[in-house]
Amino acid sequence: MPQSKAFVEKAGDDYGTTSEKALYSGPYTVTKWNGTSGNFTLVKNKYYWDAKDVKTKKVNVQTIKKPDTAVQMYKDGDLDTANISNTEATFKANKNRKDVVPVPEATTSYMVYNQTGTVTALNNLKVRQALNLATDRAGIVKAAIDTGSKAATALVPTGLEKLPDGTDLAKYVSPGYSYDKKEAAKLFKEGLAELGTDSVKLTITADSDAPVAKASVDYIKQTWEEALPGLKVEEKFVSFKQRLEDTKNQNFDVALVLWGGDYPEGSTFYGLFTTGSSYNYGKFSNADYDAAYQKAITTDALDPKAAADDYKAAEKALYDNALYNPIYFRSTKSLQNPDLKGLVRNSTGLSVDFTHAYKK
């Protein structure tokens, strides 16, 4: 976003820490925000280039920590929108209301495998393939995040990008992830034999401050151990901040992570796993994957269909080599005042755009 060099330098370390220590070039300015306040106000920016078409003068924003409190405030008329997907109870109680709207979100939950060599079993292809085949993605969604999310079919989530013919990129690149306990057990047994052992212990690291992560890991542990004789799964829950450090430093065996796209094009996801990428937490290197990704962002950068073919090839390399394990595409829903018009919700970038929003 454009910044005023003089203002930024004058504000120094305080820049952006309060509403007064920032400048605004969009349709609204921020007021009454001190850096930690739970309530603040967006006020129409009279200097905005298209101010004449900004209908709403003020938008009051509140941080409400308890999901059921927000829903009740909405029903009492104190809020114009409230997310219902933060807990399964609020989702099930409200999902069939007529004032429910989808909240697009290009976010994928997936598992990464430490392939640096410190976890011997995870450098074995058959072991990783067995783990992927023993993953009941639909079961995880039902058990842990049955609030509008869907079982993942690829790295890129549905709703990120549409191809020129209207096909969703996620559907186009999907290589055929499935849940097959019999084949998983067979491959796992073969992998253990190649390793010269009859048992393996793996620890799954996940975020302690995300209730859905705990439920997901519990379900994965149960189904993996049932499907794969000889596997023992330990659970490790740490703060989100600590998990980021652990994954960046390869201080894990298997980790459950999330990624949200920054813009509506495949590279915002496929850039994650290139050789040397800081987000390639497993630190694997695959020449076919790297080549496909590079072709998508260079030779085929201006041809969405050709780039999609490249991403399909990249996804196939991930799938064939079991280099990661997609879990679910996160999706949520909200209650929204029917009198609220013109509010734009985007799956990437500016998630909620009030520019042309107004109430009848």
mmCIF file of C-alpha atoms in Angstrom:
data_model
loop_
_atom_site.group_PDB
_atom_site.id
_atom_site.type_symbol
_atom_site.label_atom_id
_atom_site.label_comp_id
_atom_site.label_asym_id
_atom_site.label_seq_id
_atom_site.Cartn_x
_atom_site.Cartn_y
_atom_site.Cartn_z
ATOM 1 C CA MET A 1 0.000 0.000 0.000
ATOM 2 C CA PRO A 2 1.263 3.551 -0.633
ATOM 3 C CA GLN A 3 2.937 5.171 2.383
ATOM 4 C CA SER A 4 4.067 8.736 3.109
ATOM 5 C CA LYS A 5 7.840 8.511 3.611
ATOM 6 C CA ALA A 6 7.981 11.735 5.650
ATOM 7 C CA PHE A 7 5.114 10.672 7.936
ATOM 8 C CA VAL A 8 6.529 7.175 8.460
ATOM 9 C CA GLU A 9 9.974 8.510 9.335
ATOM 10 C CA LYS A 10 8.560 11.123 11.742
ATOM 11 C CA ALA A 11 6.404 8.530 13.528
ATOM 12 C CA GLY A 12 9.358 6.157 13.807
ATOM 13 C CA ASP A 13 8.720 3.064 15.904
ATOM 14 C CA ASP A 14 5.234 4.368 16.756
ATOM 15 C CA TYR A 15 4.101 4.203 13.126
ATOM 16 C CA GLY A 16 0.856 2.258 12.780
ATOM 17 C CA THR A 17 0.536 1.608 16.518
ATOM 18 C CA THR A 18 -2.540 3.843 16.971
ATOM 19 C CA SER A 19 -5.109 5.408 14.672
ATOM 20 C CA GLU A 20 -3.334 8.788 14.940
ATOM 21 C CA LYS A 21 0.006 7.268 13.950
ATOM 22 C CA ALA A 22 -1.178 6.196 10.497
ATOM 23 C CA LEU A 23 -2.288 7.874 7.277
ATOM 24 C CA TYR A 24 -5.133 6.633 5.081
ATOM 25 C CA SER A 25 -5.558 6.520 1.315
ATOM 26 C CA GLY A 26 -8.684 4.353 1.192
ATOM 27 C CA PRO A 27 -12.407 5.088 1.531
ATOM 28 C CA TYR A 28 -12.183 5.191 5.336
ATOM 29 C CA THR A 29 -9.877 6.433 8.065
ATOM 30 C CA VAL A 30 -9.547 4.698 11.436
ATOM 31 C CA THR A 31 -10.431 6.525 14.662
ATOM 32 C CA LYS A 32 -10.591 5.620 18.357
ATOM 33 C CA TRP A 33 -8.000 2.827 18.107
ATOM 34 C CA ASN A 34 -5.159 2.939 20.655
ATOM 35 C CA GLY A 35 -3.374 -0.224 19.582
ATOM 36 C CA THR A 36 -5.261 -2.583 21.861
ATOM 37 C CA SER A 37 -8.808 -1.220 22.098
ATOM 38 C CA GLY A 38 -11.507 -3.722 21.207
ATOM 39 C CA ASN A 39 -13.748 -1.050 19.643
ATOM 40 C CA PHE A 40 -12.870 1.422 16.907
ATOM 41 C CA THR A 41 -14.558 3.331 14.106
ATOM 42 C CA LEU A 42 -14.045 3.630 10.366
ATOM 43 C CA VAL A 43 -14.931 7.166 9.234
ATOM 44 C CA LYS A 44 -15.532 8.159 5.609
ATOM 45 C CA ASN A 45 -12.399 9.708 4.100
ATOM 46 C CA LYS A 46 -13.400 12.966 2.397
ATOM 47 C CA TYR A 47 -10.135 12.931 0.441
ATOM 48 C CA TYR A 48 -10.754 9.500 -1.088
ATOM 49 C CA TRP A 49 -10.713 9.684 -4.893
ATOM 50 C CA ASP A 50 -14.220 8.204 -5.164
ATOM 51 C CA ALA A 51 -15.706 9.679 -1.963
ATOM 52 C CA LYS A 52 -18.963 10.573 -3.738
ATOM 53 C CA ASP A 53 -19.775 6.879 -4.102
ATOM 54 C CA VAL A 54 -18.979 5.967 -0.482
ATOM 55 C CA LYS A 55 -22.485 5.908 1.014
ATOM 56 C CA THR A 56 -21.754 5.035 4.640
ATOM 57 C CA LYS A 57 -20.245 7.710 6.890
ATOM 58 C CA LYS A 58 -19.269 5.455 9.803
ATOM 59 C CA VAL A 59 -18.649 1.783 10.466
ATOM 60 C CA ASN A 60 -18.382 0.745 14.113
ATOM 61 C CA VAL A 61 -16.168 -2.291 14.694
ATOM 62 C CA GLN A 62 -16.152 -4.427 17.838
ATOM 63 C CA THR A 63 -13.958 -7.285 18.992
ATOM 64 C CA ILE A 64 -16.138 -9.879 20.709
ATOM 65 C CA LYS A 65 -14.185 -12.785 22.130
ATOM 66 C CA LYS A 66 -17.043 -15.208 22.757
ATOM 67 C CA PRO A 67 -18.707 -16.475 19.539
ATOM 68 C CA ASP A 68 -22.091 -17.100 21.197
ATOM 69 C CA THR A 69 -22.068 -13.556 22.611
ATOM 70 C CA ALA A 70 -21.605 -12.095 19.135
ATOM 71 C CA VAL A 71 -24.454 -14.201 17.748
ATOM 72 C CA GLN A 72 -26.775 -13.106 20.557
ATOM 73 C CA MET A 73 -25.825 -9.445 20.060
ATOM 74 C CA TYR A 74 -26.657 -9.852 16.362
ATOM 75 C CA LYS A 75 -30.061 -11.305 17.220
ATOM 76 C CA ASP A 76 -30.650 -8.428 19.648
ATOM 77 C CA GLY A 77 -29.968 -5.942 16.856
ATOM 78 C CA ASP A 78 -26.663 -4.697 18.299
ATOM 79 C CA LEU A 79 -24.565 -6.025 15.393
ATOM 80 C CA ASP A 80 -25.089 -6.204 11.636
ATOM 81 C CA THR A 81 -22.985 -9.343 11.169
ATOM 82 C CA ALA A 82 -21.654 -12.191 13.324
ATOM 83 C CA ASN A 83 -19.675 -15.285 12.371
ATOM 84 C CA ILE A 84 -21.365 -18.584 13.259
ATOM 85 C CA SER A 85 -18.474 -20.914 12.380
ATOM 86 C CA ASN A 86 -16.302 -20.366 15.447
ATOM 87 C CA THR A 87 -17.944 -23.244 17.292
ATOM 88 C CA GLU A 88 -19.853 -26.275 16.086
ATOM 89 C CA ALA A 89 -22.740 -25.483 18.439
ATOM 90 C CA THR A 90 -23.349 -21.965 17.076
ATOM 91 C CA PHE A 91 -22.967 -23.238 13.510
ATOM 92 C CA LYS A 92 -25.502 -26.045 13.842
ATOM 93 C CA ALA A 93 -27.960 -23.824 15.695
ATOM 94 C CA ASN A 94 -27.918 -21.107 13.034
ATOM 95 C CA LYS A 95 -26.794 -22.580 9.696
ATOM 96 C CA ASN A 96 -30.334 -22.865 8.280
ATOM 97 C CA ARG A 97 -31.402 -19.278 8.985
ATOM 98 C CA LYS A 98 -32.331 -17.173 5.962
ATOM 99 C CA ASP A 99 -29.902 -14.409 6.958
ATOM 100 C CA VAL A 100 -26.826 -16.665 6.721
ATOM 101 C CA VAL A 101 -24.215 -15.647 4.135
ATOM 102 C CA PRO A 102 -21.033 -17.455 3.008
ATOM 103 C CA VAL A 103 -17.699 -15.956 4.032
ATOM 104 C CA PRO A 104 -15.224 -16.891 1.279
ATOM 105 C CA GLU A 105 -11.791 -17.816 2.552
ATOM 106 C CA ALA A 106 -8.910 -19.258 0.545
ATOM 107 C CA THR A 107 -7.353 -21.216 3.416
ATOM 108 C CA THR A 108 -6.003 -24.762 3.458
ATOM 109 C CA SER A 109 -5.056 -26.850 6.473
ATOM 110 C CA TYR A 110 -2.362 -29.421 5.728
ATOM 111 C CA MET A 111 0.283 -31.560 7.399
ATOM 112 C CA VAL A 112 3.996 -31.265 6.712
ATOM 113 C CA TYR A 113 6.566 -34.025 7.144
ATOM 114 C CA ASN A 114 10.101 -33.356 8.393
ATOM 115 C CA GLN A 115 12.258 -34.784 5.598
ATOM 116 C CA THR A 116 15.624 -33.420 6.715
ATOM 117 C CA GLY A 117 16.785 -36.869 7.841
ATOM 118 C CA THR A 118 16.325 -36.300 11.567
ATOM 119 C CA VAL A 119 13.109 -38.353 11.443
ATOM 120 C CA THR A 120 14.271 -41.465 9.600
ATOM 121 C CA ALA A 121 10.817 -42.914 8.937
ATOM 122 C CA LEU A 122 9.615 -39.775 7.142
ATOM 123 C CA ASN A 123 12.339 -40.016 4.539
ATOM 124 C CA ASN A 124 10.754 -43.299 3.434
ATOM 125 C CA LEU A 125 8.325 -42.784 0.546
ATOM 126 C CA LYS A 126 6.083 -45.715 1.432
ATOM 127 C CA VAL A 127 5.686 -44.534 5.026
ATOM 128 C CA ARG A 128 4.607 -41.077 3.857
ATOM 129 C CA GLN A 129 2.254 -42.560 1.258
ATOM 130 C CA ALA A 130 0.758 -44.796 3.952
ATOM 131 C CA LEU A 131 0.156 -41.801 6.238
ATOM 132 C CA ASN A 132 -1.608 -39.948 3.412
ATOM 133 C CA LEU A 133 -3.783 -42.959 2.563
ATOM 134 C CA ALA A 134 -4.644 -43.477 6.248
ATOM 135 C CA THR A 135 -5.930 -39.899 6.527
ATOM 136 C CA ASP A 136 -9.725 -39.755 6.624
ATOM 137 C CA ARG A 137 -10.194 -36.131 5.563
ATOM 138 C CA ALA A 138 -13.988 -36.239 5.489
ATOM 139 C CA GLY A 139 -13.930 -37.824 8.940
ATOM 140 C CA ILE A 140 -11.654 -35.086 10.289
ATOM 141 C CA VAL A 141 -14.010 -32.391 9.024
ATOM 142 C CA LYS A 142 -17.016 -34.095 10.577
ATOM 143 C CA ALA A 143 -15.255 -34.696 13.892
ATOM 144 C CA ALA A 144 -13.342 -31.467 14.255
ATOM 145 C CA ILE A 145 -14.457 -28.632 11.978
ATOM 146 C CA ASP A 146 -17.994 -29.359 10.841
ATOM 147 C CA THR A 147 -18.727 -25.658 10.489
ATOM 148 C CA GLY A 148 -18.787 -25.229 6.716
ATOM 149 C CA SER A 149 -15.285 -26.494 5.892
ATOM 150 C CA LYS A 150 -14.662 -29.237 3.314
ATOM 151 C CA ALA A 151 -12.195 -32.113 2.983
ATOM 152 C CA ALA A 152 -9.140 -30.926 1.051
ATOM 153 C CA THR A 153 -8.484 -32.304 -2.425
ATOM 154 C CA ALA A 154 -5.300 -30.353 -3.211
ATOM 155 C CA LEU A 155 -3.039 -27.628 -1.865
ATOM 156 C CA VAL A 156 -5.035 -24.783 -3.460
ATOM 157 C CA PRO A 157 -8.525 -24.408 -1.930
ATOM 158 C CA THR A 158 -11.786 -24.011 -3.794
ATOM 159 C CA GLY A 159 -12.685 -20.394 -4.430
ATOM 160 C CA LEU A 160 -9.113 -19.189 -4.923
ATOM 161 C CA GLU A 161 -9.083 -18.992 -8.723
ATOM 162 C CA LYS A 162 -11.364 -19.766 -11.652
ATOM 163 C CA LEU A 163 -9.870 -20.793 -14.992
ATOM 164 C CA PRO A 164 -11.019 -19.072 -18.231
ATOM 165 C CA ASP A 165 -13.646 -21.791 -18.817
ATOM 166 C CA GLY A 166 -15.026 -21.374 -15.282
ATOM 167 C CA THR A 167 -13.397 -24.476 -13.775
ATOM 168 C CA ASP A 168 -12.203 -24.042 -10.204
ATOM 169 C CA LEU A 169 -8.410 -24.393 -10.002
ATOM 170 C CA ALA A 170 -8.684 -26.704 -6.971
ATOM 171 C CA LYS A 171 -10.821 -29.130 -8.947
ATOM 172 C CA TYR A 172 -8.577 -28.909 -12.006
ATOM 173 C CA VAL A 173 -5.350 -29.774 -10.202
ATOM 174 C CA SER A 174 -6.789 -32.395 -7.809
ATOM 175 C CA PRO A 175 -4.675 -35.581 -8.164
ATOM 176 C CA GLY A 176 -7.036 -37.982 -6.381
ATOM 177 C CA TYR A 177 -6.361 -38.013 -2.636
ATOM 178 C CA SER A 178 -8.315 -40.850 -1.025
ATOM 179 C CA TYR A 179 -8.796 -42.747 2.240
ATOM 180 C CA ASP A 180 -7.723 -46.379 1.782
ATOM 181 C CA LYS A 181 -6.866 -48.241 4.996
ATOM 182 C CA LYS A 182 -6.006 -51.521 3.254
ATOM 183 C CA GLU A 183 -3.489 -49.994 0.850
ATOM 184 C CA ALA A 184 -2.146 -47.785 3.638
ATOM 185 C CA ALA A 185 -1.450 -50.795 5.873
ATOM 186 C CA LYS A 186 0.277 -52.623 2.993
ATOM 187 C CA LEU A 187 2.576 -49.702 2.163
ATOM 188 C CA PHE A 188 3.319 -49.024 5.819
ATOM 189 C CA LYS A 189 4.377 -52.637 6.388
ATOM 190 C CA GLU A 190 6.635 -52.469 3.319
ATOM 191 C CA GLY A 191 8.083 -49.157 4.486
ATOM 192 C CA LEU A 192 8.887 -50.526 7.933
ATOM 193 C CA ALA A 193 10.609 -53.523 6.323
ATOM 194 C CA GLU A 194 12.740 -51.178 4.228
ATOM 195 C CA LEU A 195 13.667 -49.338 7.423
ATOM 196 C CA GLY A 196 14.503 -52.590 9.163
ATOM 197 C CA THR A 197 12.031 -52.121 12.001
ATOM 198 C CA ASP A 198 8.546 -53.185 13.031
ATOM 199 C CA SER A 199 7.486 -49.976 14.776
ATOM 200 C CA VAL A 200 7.690 -46.200 14.440
ATOM 201 C CA LYS A 201 6.811 -43.332 16.799
ATOM 202 C CA LEU A 202 5.830 -39.978 15.339
ATOM 203 C CA THR A 203 4.858 -36.759 17.129
ATOM 204 C CA ILE A 204 2.270 -34.411 15.624
ATOM 205 C CA THR A 205 2.763 -30.739 16.547
ATOM 206 C CA ALA A 206 -0.201 -28.358 16.401
ATOM 207 C CA ASP A 207 -1.486 -25.066 17.832
ATOM 208 C CA SER A 208 -2.664 -25.167 21.447
ATOM 209 C CA ASP A 209 -4.685 -21.983 20.987
ATOM 210 C CA ALA A 210 -6.898 -23.471 18.234
ATOM 211 C CA PRO A 211 -9.582 -25.849 19.584
ATOM 212 C CA VAL A 212 -10.122 -27.322 16.122
ATOM 213 C CA ALA A 213 -6.441 -28.346 15.981
ATOM 214 C CA LYS A 214 -6.791 -30.437 19.139
ATOM 215 C CA ALA A 215 -9.874 -32.203 17.797
ATOM 216 C CA SER A 216 -8.200 -32.770 14.417
ATOM 217 C CA VAL A 217 -5.030 -34.267 15.885
ATOM 218 C CA ASP A 218 -7.014 -36.504 18.238
ATOM 219 C CA TYR A 219 -8.918 -37.893 15.262
ATOM 220 C CA ILE A 220 -5.789 -38.314 13.129
ATOM 221 C CA LYS A 221 -3.954 -40.126 15.940
ATOM 222 C CA GLN A 222 -6.844 -42.560 16.407
ATOM 223 C CA THR A 223 -7.310 -43.348 12.710
ATOM 224 C CA TRP A 224 -3.578 -43.561 11.927
ATOM 225 C CA GLU A 225 -2.900 -45.962 14.774
ATOM 226 C CA GLU A 226 -5.912 -48.127 13.860
ATOM 227 C CA ALA A 227 -4.956 -48.318 10.182
ATOM 228 C CA LEU A 228 -1.191 -48.703 10.566
ATOM 229 C CA PRO A 229 -0.040 -51.480 12.940
ATOM 230 C CA GLY A 230 3.325 -50.574 14.446
ATOM 231 C CA LEU A 231 2.683 -46.811 14.498
ATOM 232 C CA LYS A 232 2.592 -44.883 17.770
ATOM 233 C CA VAL A 233 1.457 -41.247 17.584
ATOM 234 C CA GLU A 234 2.281 -38.658 20.229
ATOM 235 C CA GLU A 235 0.576 -35.257 20.394
ATOM 236 C CA LYS A 236 2.369 -31.977 21.052
ATOM 237 C CA PHE A 237 0.456 -28.718 21.440
ATOM 238 C CA VAL A 238 2.279 -25.395 21.622
ATOM 239 C CA SER A 239 1.244 -21.770 21.133
ATOM 240 C CA PHE A 240 0.794 -20.543 17.572
ATOM 241 C CA LYS A 241 3.906 -18.374 17.966
ATOM 242 C CA GLN A 242 5.960 -21.329 19.204
ATOM 243 C CA ARG A 243 4.618 -23.616 16.468
ATOM 244 C CA LEU A 244 5.773 -21.105 13.850
ATOM 245 C CA GLU A 245 9.250 -21.176 15.375
ATOM 246 C CA ASP A 246 9.257 -24.972 15.581
ATOM 247 C CA THR A 247 8.215 -25.448 11.964
ATOM 248 C CA LYS A 248 10.614 -22.798 10.668
ATOM 249 C CA ASN A 249 13.457 -24.525 12.506
ATOM 250 C CA GLN A 250 12.382 -28.117 11.675
ATOM 251 C CA ASN A 251 11.803 -28.850 15.365
ATOM 252 C CA PHE A 252 8.998 -31.316 14.603
ATOM 253 C CA ASP A 253 8.164 -34.709 13.116
ATOM 254 C CA VAL A 254 4.749 -33.968 11.617
ATOM 255 C CA ALA A 255 3.039 -30.586 11.939
ATOM 256 C CA LEU A 256 -0.521 -29.423 11.294
ATOM 257 C CA VAL A 257 -0.460 -25.954 9.734
ATOM 258 C CA LEU A 258 -2.695 -23.462 7.895
ATOM 259 C CA TRP A 259 -2.024 -21.230 4.906
ATOM 260 C CA GLY A 260 -4.259 -18.484 3.562
ATOM 261 C CA GLY A 261 -3.744 -17.152 0.053
ATOM 262 C CA ASP A 262 -2.693 -13.529 -0.427
ATOM 263 C CA TYR A 263 -4.070 -13.109 -3.961
ATOM 264 C CA PRO A 264 -6.359 -15.115 -6.301
ATOM 265 C CA GLU A 265 -3.741 -17.072 -8.282
ATOM 266 C CA GLY A 266 -2.129 -20.470 -7.778
ATOM 267 C CA SER A 267 1.388 -19.230 -7.041
ATOM 268 C CA THR A 268 0.271 -17.892 -3.666
ATOM 269 C CA PHE A 269 0.124 -21.560 -2.595
ATOM 270 C CA TYR A 270 2.548 -23.361 -4.883
ATOM 271 C CA GLY A 271 5.339 -20.960 -3.987
ATOM 272 C CA LEU A 272 5.354 -22.524 -0.522
ATOM 273 C CA PHE A 273 7.127 -25.762 -1.382
ATOM 274 C CA THR A 274 9.918 -24.773 -3.747
ATOM 275 C CA THR A 275 13.452 -25.821 -2.851
ATOM 276 C CA GLY A 276 14.813 -23.397 -0.277
ATOM 277 C CA SER A 277 11.484 -21.674 0.448
ATOM 278 C CA SER A 278 11.243 -20.576 4.082
ATOM 279 C CA TYR A 279 7.704 -22.017 4.162
ATOM 280 C CA ASN A 280 8.867 -25.409 2.931
ATOM 281 C CA TYR A 281 8.964 -26.592 6.545
ATOM 282 C CA GLY A 282 9.709 -30.209 5.605
ATOM 283 C CA LYS A 283 12.765 -29.052 3.618
ATOM 284 C CA PHE A 284 12.216 -31.474 0.747
ATOM 285 C CA SER A 285 13.482 -30.760 -2.743
ATOM 286 C CA ASN A 286 11.733 -31.980 -5.874
ATOM 287 C CA ALA A 287 13.024 -31.024 -9.327
ATOM 288 C CA ASP A 288 9.720 -31.718 -11.123
ATOM 289 C CA TYR A 289 7.841 -29.512 -8.658
ATOM 290 C CA ASP A 290 10.362 -26.684 -8.935
ATOM 291 C CA ALA A 291 10.312 -26.806 -12.745
ATOM 292 C CA ALA A 292 6.509 -26.761 -12.923
ATOM 293 C CA TYR A 293 6.269 -23.824 -10.529
ATOM 294 C CA GLN A 294 8.945 -21.809 -12.332
ATOM 295 C CA LYS A 295 7.217 -22.367 -15.676
ATOM 296 C CA ALA A 296 3.914 -21.159 -14.206
ATOM 297 C CA ILE A 297 5.376 -17.867 -12.979
ATOM 298 C CA THR A 298 7.582 -17.174 -16.015
ATOM 299 C CA THR A 299 6.814 -18.718 -19.412
ATOM 300 C CA ASP A 300 3.096 -19.196 -18.650
ATOM 301 C CA ALA A 301 2.565 -16.214 -16.349
ATOM 302 C CA LEU A 302 0.166 -14.480 -18.754
ATOM 303 C CA ASP A 303 -1.689 -17.653 -19.758
ATOM 304 C CA PRO A 304 -3.985 -18.833 -16.899
ATOM 305 C CA LYS A 305 -4.807 -22.137 -18.615
ATOM 306 C CA ALA A 306 -1.158 -23.012 -19.260
ATOM 307 C CA ALA A 307 -0.243 -21.958 -15.718
ATOM 308 C CA ALA A 308 -3.014 -24.216 -14.394
ATOM 309 C CA ASP A 309 -1.427 -27.129 -16.262
ATOM 310 C CA ASP A 310 1.847 -26.294 -14.534
ATOM 311 C CA TYR A 311 0.181 -26.211 -11.130
ATOM 312 C CA LYS A 312 -1.467 -29.536 -11.933
ATOM 313 C CA ALA A 313 1.984 -30.986 -12.625
ATOM 314 C CA ALA A 314 3.297 -29.470 -9.396
ATOM 315 C CA GLU A 315 0.415 -30.983 -7.420
ATOM 316 C CA LYS A 316 1.058 -34.380 -9.026
ATOM 317 C CA ALA A 317 4.694 -34.238 -7.896
ATOM 318 C CA LEU A 318 3.512 -33.517 -4.341
ATOM 319 C CA TYR A 319 0.987 -36.358 -4.523
ATOM 320 C CA ASP A 320 3.210 -38.996 -6.140
ATOM 321 C CA ASN A 321 5.964 -38.406 -3.593
ATOM 322 C CA ALA A 322 3.651 -37.803 -0.589
ATOM 323 C CA LEU A 323 5.573 -34.630 0.173
ATOM 324 C CA TYR A 324 2.717 -33.117 2.219
ATOM 325 C CA ASN A 325 -0.791 -34.103 3.334
ATOM 326 C CA PRO A 326 -3.811 -31.842 2.598
ATOM 327 C CA ILE A 327 -6.469 -31.938 5.343
ATOM 328 C CA TYR A 328 -9.326 -29.442 4.832
ATOM 329 C CA PHE A 329 -10.350 -26.250 3.071
ATOM 330 C CA ARG A 330 -11.527 -23.831 5.737
ATOM 331 C CA SER A 331 -14.803 -22.078 5.031
ATOM 332 C CA THR A 332 -17.095 -20.112 7.311
ATOM 333 C CA LYS A 333 -20.531 -18.517 7.370
ATOM 334 C CA SER A 334 -21.970 -15.449 9.045
ATOM 335 C CA LEU A 335 -25.288 -13.993 10.006
ATOM 336 C CA GLN A 336 -25.785 -10.712 8.138
ATOM 337 C CA ASN A 337 -28.476 -8.066 8.434
ATOM 338 C CA PRO A 338 -30.632 -8.328 5.262
ATOM 339 C CA ASP A 339 -30.752 -4.514 5.199
ATOM 340 C CA LEU A 340 -26.987 -4.407 4.750
ATOM 341 C CA LYS A 341 -26.269 -4.038 1.034
ATOM 342 C CA GLY A 342 -23.121 -3.719 -1.081
ATOM 343 C CA LEU A 343 -20.772 -5.377 1.387
ATOM 344 C CA VAL A 344 -18.069 -7.234 -0.543
ATOM 345 C CA ARG A 345 -16.309 -10.275 0.931
ATOM 346 C CA ASN A 346 -13.167 -11.570 -0.782
ATOM 347 C CA SER A 347 -11.430 -14.926 -0.303
ATOM 348 C CA THR A 348 -8.011 -13.226 -0.501
ATOM 349 C CA GLY A 349 -6.611 -9.751 0.022
ATOM 350 C CA LEU A 350 -9.130 -7.312 1.514
ATOM 351 C CA SER A 351 -11.423 -9.833 3.203
ATOM 352 C CA VAL A 352 -14.216 -7.345 3.994
ATOM 353 C CA ASP A 353 -14.676 -4.289 1.784
ATOM 354 C CA PHE A 354 -17.025 -1.559 3.079
ATOM 355 C CA THR A 355 -16.437 0.848 0.150
ATOM 356 C CA HIS A 356 -19.931 0.512 -1.335
ATOM 357 C CA ALA A 357 -21.735 -0.928 1.698
ATOM 358 C CA TYR A 358 -24.846 0.743 3.067
ATOM 359 C CA LYS A 359 -27.987 -0.051 5.072
ATOM 360 C CA LYS A 360 -31.404 0.389 3.578
#
